[in-house]
PDB file of C-alpha atoms in Angstrom:
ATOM      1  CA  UNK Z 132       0.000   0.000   0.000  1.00 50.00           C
ATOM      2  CA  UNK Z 133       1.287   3.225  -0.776  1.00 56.00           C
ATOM      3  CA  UNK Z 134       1.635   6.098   1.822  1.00 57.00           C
ATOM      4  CA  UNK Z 135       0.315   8.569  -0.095  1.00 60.00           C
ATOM      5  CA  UNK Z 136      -3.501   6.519  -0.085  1.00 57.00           C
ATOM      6  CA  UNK Z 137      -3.083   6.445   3.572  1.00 55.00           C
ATOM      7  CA  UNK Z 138      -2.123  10.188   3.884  1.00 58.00           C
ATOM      8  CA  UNK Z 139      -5.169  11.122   2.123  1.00 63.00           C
ATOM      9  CA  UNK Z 140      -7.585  13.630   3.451  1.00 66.00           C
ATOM     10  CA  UNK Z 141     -10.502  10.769   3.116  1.00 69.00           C
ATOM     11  CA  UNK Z 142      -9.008   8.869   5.663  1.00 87.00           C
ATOM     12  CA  UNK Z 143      -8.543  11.954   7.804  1.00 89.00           C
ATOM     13  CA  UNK Z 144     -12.060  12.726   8.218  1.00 91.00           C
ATOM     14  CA  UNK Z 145     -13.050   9.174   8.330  1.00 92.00           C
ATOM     15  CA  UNK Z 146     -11.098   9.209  11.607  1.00 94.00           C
ATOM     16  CA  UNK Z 147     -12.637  12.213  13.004  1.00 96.00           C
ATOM     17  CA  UNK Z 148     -15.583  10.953  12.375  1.00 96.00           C
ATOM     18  CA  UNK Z 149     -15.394   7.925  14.380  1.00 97.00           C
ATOM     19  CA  UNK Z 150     -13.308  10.260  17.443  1.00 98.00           C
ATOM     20  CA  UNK Z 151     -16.236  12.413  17.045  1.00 97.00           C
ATOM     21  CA  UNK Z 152     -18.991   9.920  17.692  1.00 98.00           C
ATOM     22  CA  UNK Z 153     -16.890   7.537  19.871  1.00 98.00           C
ATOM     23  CA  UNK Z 154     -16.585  10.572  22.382  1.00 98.00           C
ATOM     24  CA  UNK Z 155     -20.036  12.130  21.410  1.00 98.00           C
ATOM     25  CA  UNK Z 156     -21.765   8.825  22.709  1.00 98.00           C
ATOM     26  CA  UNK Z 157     -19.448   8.083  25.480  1.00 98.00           C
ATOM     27  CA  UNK Z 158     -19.858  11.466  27.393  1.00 98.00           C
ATOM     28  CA  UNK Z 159     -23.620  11.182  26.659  1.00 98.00           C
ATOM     29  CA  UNK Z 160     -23.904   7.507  28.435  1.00 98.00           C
ATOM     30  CA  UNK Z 161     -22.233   8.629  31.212  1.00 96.00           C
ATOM     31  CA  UNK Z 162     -23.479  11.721  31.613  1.00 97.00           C
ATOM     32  CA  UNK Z 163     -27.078  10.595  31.787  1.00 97.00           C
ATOM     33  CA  UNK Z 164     -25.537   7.914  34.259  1.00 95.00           C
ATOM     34  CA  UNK Z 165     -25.214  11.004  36.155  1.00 96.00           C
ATOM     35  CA  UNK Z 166     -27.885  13.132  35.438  1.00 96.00           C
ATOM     36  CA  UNK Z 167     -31.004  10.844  35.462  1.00 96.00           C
ATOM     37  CA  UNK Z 168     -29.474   8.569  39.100  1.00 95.00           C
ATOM     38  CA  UNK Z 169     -29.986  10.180  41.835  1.00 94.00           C
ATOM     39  CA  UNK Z 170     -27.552   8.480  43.894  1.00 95.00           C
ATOM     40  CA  UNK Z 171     -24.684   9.280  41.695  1.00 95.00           C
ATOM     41  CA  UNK Z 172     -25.359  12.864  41.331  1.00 96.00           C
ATOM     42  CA  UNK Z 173     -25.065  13.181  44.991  1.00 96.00           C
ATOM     43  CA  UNK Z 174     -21.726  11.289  45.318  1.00 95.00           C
ATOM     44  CA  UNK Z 175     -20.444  13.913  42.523  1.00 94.00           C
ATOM     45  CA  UNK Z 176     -21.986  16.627  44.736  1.00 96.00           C
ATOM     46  CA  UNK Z 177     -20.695  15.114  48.029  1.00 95.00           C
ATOM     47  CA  UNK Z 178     -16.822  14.860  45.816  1.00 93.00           C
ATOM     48  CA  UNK Z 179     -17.095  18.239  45.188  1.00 93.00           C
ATOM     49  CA  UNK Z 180     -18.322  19.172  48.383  1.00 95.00           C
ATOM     50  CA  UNK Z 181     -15.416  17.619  50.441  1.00 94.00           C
ATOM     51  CA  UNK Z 182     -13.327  19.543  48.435  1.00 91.00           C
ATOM     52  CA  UNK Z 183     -14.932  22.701  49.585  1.00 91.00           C
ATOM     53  CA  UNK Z 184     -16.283  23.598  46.080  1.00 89.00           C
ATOM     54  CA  UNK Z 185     -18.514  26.833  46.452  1.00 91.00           C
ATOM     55  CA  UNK Z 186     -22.337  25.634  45.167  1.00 93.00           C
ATOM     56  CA  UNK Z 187     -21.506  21.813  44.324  1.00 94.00           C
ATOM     57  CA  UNK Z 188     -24.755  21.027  43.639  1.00 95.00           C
ATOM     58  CA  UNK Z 189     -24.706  23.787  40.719  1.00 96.00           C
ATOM     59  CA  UNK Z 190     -21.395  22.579  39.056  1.00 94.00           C
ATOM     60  CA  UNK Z 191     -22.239  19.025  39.559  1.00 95.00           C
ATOM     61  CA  UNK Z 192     -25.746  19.270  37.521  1.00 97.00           C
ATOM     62  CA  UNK Z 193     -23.645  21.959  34.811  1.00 96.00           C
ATOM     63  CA  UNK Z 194     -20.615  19.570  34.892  1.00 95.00           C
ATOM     64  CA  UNK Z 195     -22.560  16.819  33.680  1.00 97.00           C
ATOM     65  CA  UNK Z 196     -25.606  19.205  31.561  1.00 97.00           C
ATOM     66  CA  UNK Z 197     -21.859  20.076  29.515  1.00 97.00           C
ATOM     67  CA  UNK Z 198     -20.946  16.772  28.555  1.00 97.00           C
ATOM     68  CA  UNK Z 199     -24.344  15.872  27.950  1.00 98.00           C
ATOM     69  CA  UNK Z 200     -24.928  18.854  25.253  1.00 98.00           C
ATOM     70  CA  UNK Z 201     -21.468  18.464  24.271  1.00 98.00           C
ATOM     71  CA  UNK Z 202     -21.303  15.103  23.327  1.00 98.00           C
ATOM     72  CA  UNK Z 203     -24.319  15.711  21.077  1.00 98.00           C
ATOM     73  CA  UNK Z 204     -22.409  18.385  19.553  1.00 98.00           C
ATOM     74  CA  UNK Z 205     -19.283  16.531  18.945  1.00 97.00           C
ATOM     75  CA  UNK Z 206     -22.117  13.328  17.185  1.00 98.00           C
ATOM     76  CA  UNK Z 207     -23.373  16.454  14.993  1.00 97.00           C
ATOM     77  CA  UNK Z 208     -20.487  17.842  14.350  1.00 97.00           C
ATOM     78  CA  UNK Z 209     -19.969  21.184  15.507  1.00 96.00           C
ATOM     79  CA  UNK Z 210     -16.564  22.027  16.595  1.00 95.00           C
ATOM     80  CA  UNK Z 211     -17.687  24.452  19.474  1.00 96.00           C
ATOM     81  CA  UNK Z 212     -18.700  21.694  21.259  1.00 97.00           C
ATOM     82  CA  UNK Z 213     -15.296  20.317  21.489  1.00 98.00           C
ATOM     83  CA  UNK Z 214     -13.638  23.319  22.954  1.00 98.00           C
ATOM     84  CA  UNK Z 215     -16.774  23.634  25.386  1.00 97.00           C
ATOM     85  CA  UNK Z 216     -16.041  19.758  26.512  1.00 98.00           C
ATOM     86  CA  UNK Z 217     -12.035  20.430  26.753  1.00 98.00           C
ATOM     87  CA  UNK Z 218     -12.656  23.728  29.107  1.00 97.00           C
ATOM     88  CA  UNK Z 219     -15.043  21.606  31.146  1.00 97.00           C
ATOM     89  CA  UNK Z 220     -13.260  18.281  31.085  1.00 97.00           C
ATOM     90  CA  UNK Z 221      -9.566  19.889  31.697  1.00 97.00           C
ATOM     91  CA  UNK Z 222     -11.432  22.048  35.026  1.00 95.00           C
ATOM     92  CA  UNK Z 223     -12.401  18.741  36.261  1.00 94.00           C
ATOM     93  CA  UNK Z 224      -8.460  17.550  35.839  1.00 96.00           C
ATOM     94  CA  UNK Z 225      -7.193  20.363  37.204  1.00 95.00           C
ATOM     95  CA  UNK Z 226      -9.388  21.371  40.003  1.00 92.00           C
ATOM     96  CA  UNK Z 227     -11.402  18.765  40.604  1.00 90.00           C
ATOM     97  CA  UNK Z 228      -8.520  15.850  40.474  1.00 91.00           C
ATOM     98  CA  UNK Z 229      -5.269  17.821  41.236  1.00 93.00           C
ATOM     99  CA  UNK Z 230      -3.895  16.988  37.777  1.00 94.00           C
ATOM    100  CA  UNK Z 231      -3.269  13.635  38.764  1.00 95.00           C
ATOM    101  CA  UNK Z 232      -3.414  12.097  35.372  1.00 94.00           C
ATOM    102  CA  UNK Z 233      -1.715   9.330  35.803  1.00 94.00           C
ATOM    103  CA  UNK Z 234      -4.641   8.115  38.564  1.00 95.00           C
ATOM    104  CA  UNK Z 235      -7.722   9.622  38.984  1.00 92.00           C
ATOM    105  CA  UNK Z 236      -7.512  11.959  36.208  1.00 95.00           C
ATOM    106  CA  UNK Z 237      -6.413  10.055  33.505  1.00 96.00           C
ATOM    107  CA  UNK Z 238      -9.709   9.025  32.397  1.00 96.00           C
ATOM    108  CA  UNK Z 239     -10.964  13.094  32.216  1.00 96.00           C
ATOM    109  CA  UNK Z 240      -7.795  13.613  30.738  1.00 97.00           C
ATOM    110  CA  UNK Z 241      -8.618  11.041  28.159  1.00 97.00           C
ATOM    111  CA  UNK Z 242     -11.657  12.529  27.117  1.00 98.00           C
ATOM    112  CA  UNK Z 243     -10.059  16.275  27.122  1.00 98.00           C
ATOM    113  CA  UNK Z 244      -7.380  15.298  24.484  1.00 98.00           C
ATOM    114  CA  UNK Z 245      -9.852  14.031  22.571  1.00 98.00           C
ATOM    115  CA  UNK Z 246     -11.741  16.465  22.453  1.00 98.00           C
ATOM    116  CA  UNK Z 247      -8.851  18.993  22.042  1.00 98.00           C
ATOM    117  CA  UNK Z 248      -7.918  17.116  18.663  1.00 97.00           C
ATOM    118  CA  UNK Z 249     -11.705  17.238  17.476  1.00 97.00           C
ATOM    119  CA  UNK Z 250     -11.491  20.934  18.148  1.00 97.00           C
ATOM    120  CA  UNK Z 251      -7.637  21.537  16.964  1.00 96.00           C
ATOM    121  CA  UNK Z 252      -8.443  20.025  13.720  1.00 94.00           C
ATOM    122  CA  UNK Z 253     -11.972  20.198  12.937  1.00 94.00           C
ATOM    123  CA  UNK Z 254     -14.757  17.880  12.775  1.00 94.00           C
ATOM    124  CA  UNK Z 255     -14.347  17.152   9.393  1.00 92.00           C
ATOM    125  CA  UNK Z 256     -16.360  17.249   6.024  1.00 90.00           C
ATOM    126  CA  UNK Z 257     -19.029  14.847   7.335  1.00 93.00           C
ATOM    127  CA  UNK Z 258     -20.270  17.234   9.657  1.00 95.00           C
ATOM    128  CA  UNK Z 259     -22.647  20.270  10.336  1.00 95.00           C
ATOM    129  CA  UNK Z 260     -19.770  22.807  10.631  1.00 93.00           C
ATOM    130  CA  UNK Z 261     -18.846  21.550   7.199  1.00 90.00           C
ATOM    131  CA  UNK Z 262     -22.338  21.879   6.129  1.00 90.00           C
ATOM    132  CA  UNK Z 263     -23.452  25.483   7.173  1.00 91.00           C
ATOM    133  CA  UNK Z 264     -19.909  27.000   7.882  1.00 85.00           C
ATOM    134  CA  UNK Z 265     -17.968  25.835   4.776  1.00 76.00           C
ATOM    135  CA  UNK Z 266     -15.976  28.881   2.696  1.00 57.00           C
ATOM    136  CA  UNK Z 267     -14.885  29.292  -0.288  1.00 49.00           C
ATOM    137  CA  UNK Z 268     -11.163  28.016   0.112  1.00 43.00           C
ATOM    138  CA  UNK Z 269     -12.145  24.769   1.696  1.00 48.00           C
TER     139      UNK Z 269
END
């Protein structure tokens, strides 16, 4: 196989694709698991509440409300989504885990470079931003 077939912009956007909806339905599941359990939204709010957070029962529903929206935005492809999800997702690293991304942060952490390529780079022609932001030069 050549390396110029495998450099090709096709493949490119095929791969954001699947990033995109990989993440997209990943932050939605768990999300919801937070959203729509009661018990788990109050161990987020208690988390955040031993860690003398000021209203943790406001970030802990926004938190969550984020990567809910987000993740939908990142399926549909709109590239503000992914630099909402990497301001929200890299808080939650720094203040909420202590930057520790080598234990409990590394799965935040995950997600935030993820969605920090999405937004770096684009989501791609199969998506909305292509659709009702494309110019000219594109």
């Amino acid at each position: 196989m050549r390396t110029n077939v495998i450099l090709k912009k096709t493949y490119f956007d095929l791969g954001i694709l699947i990033l995109r909806i990989y993440l997209g339905v990943v932050l939605i599941w768990m999300s919801s698991g937070y959203l729509f359990d009661s018990t788990s939204m109050e161990g987020l709010q208690s988390f955040l509440e031993s860690m003398d957070w000021p209203a943790p029962k406001l970030f802990a529903y926004s938190s969550q409300l984020i990567e809910l929206i987000g993740g939908a935005m990142l399926i549909l492809g709109f590239r503000f989504g992914a630099w909402v999800l990497v301001g929200v997702l890299m808080s939650a690293v720094i203040f909420a885990h202590g930057f520790r991304i080598f234990e409990d942060a590394a799965l935040p952490m995950h997600f935030a470079i993820m969605a920090w390529v999405i937004a770096l780079a684009g989501c791609g022609k199969y998506s909305l931003d292509t659709l009702f932001f494309q110019t000219k030069n594109q």
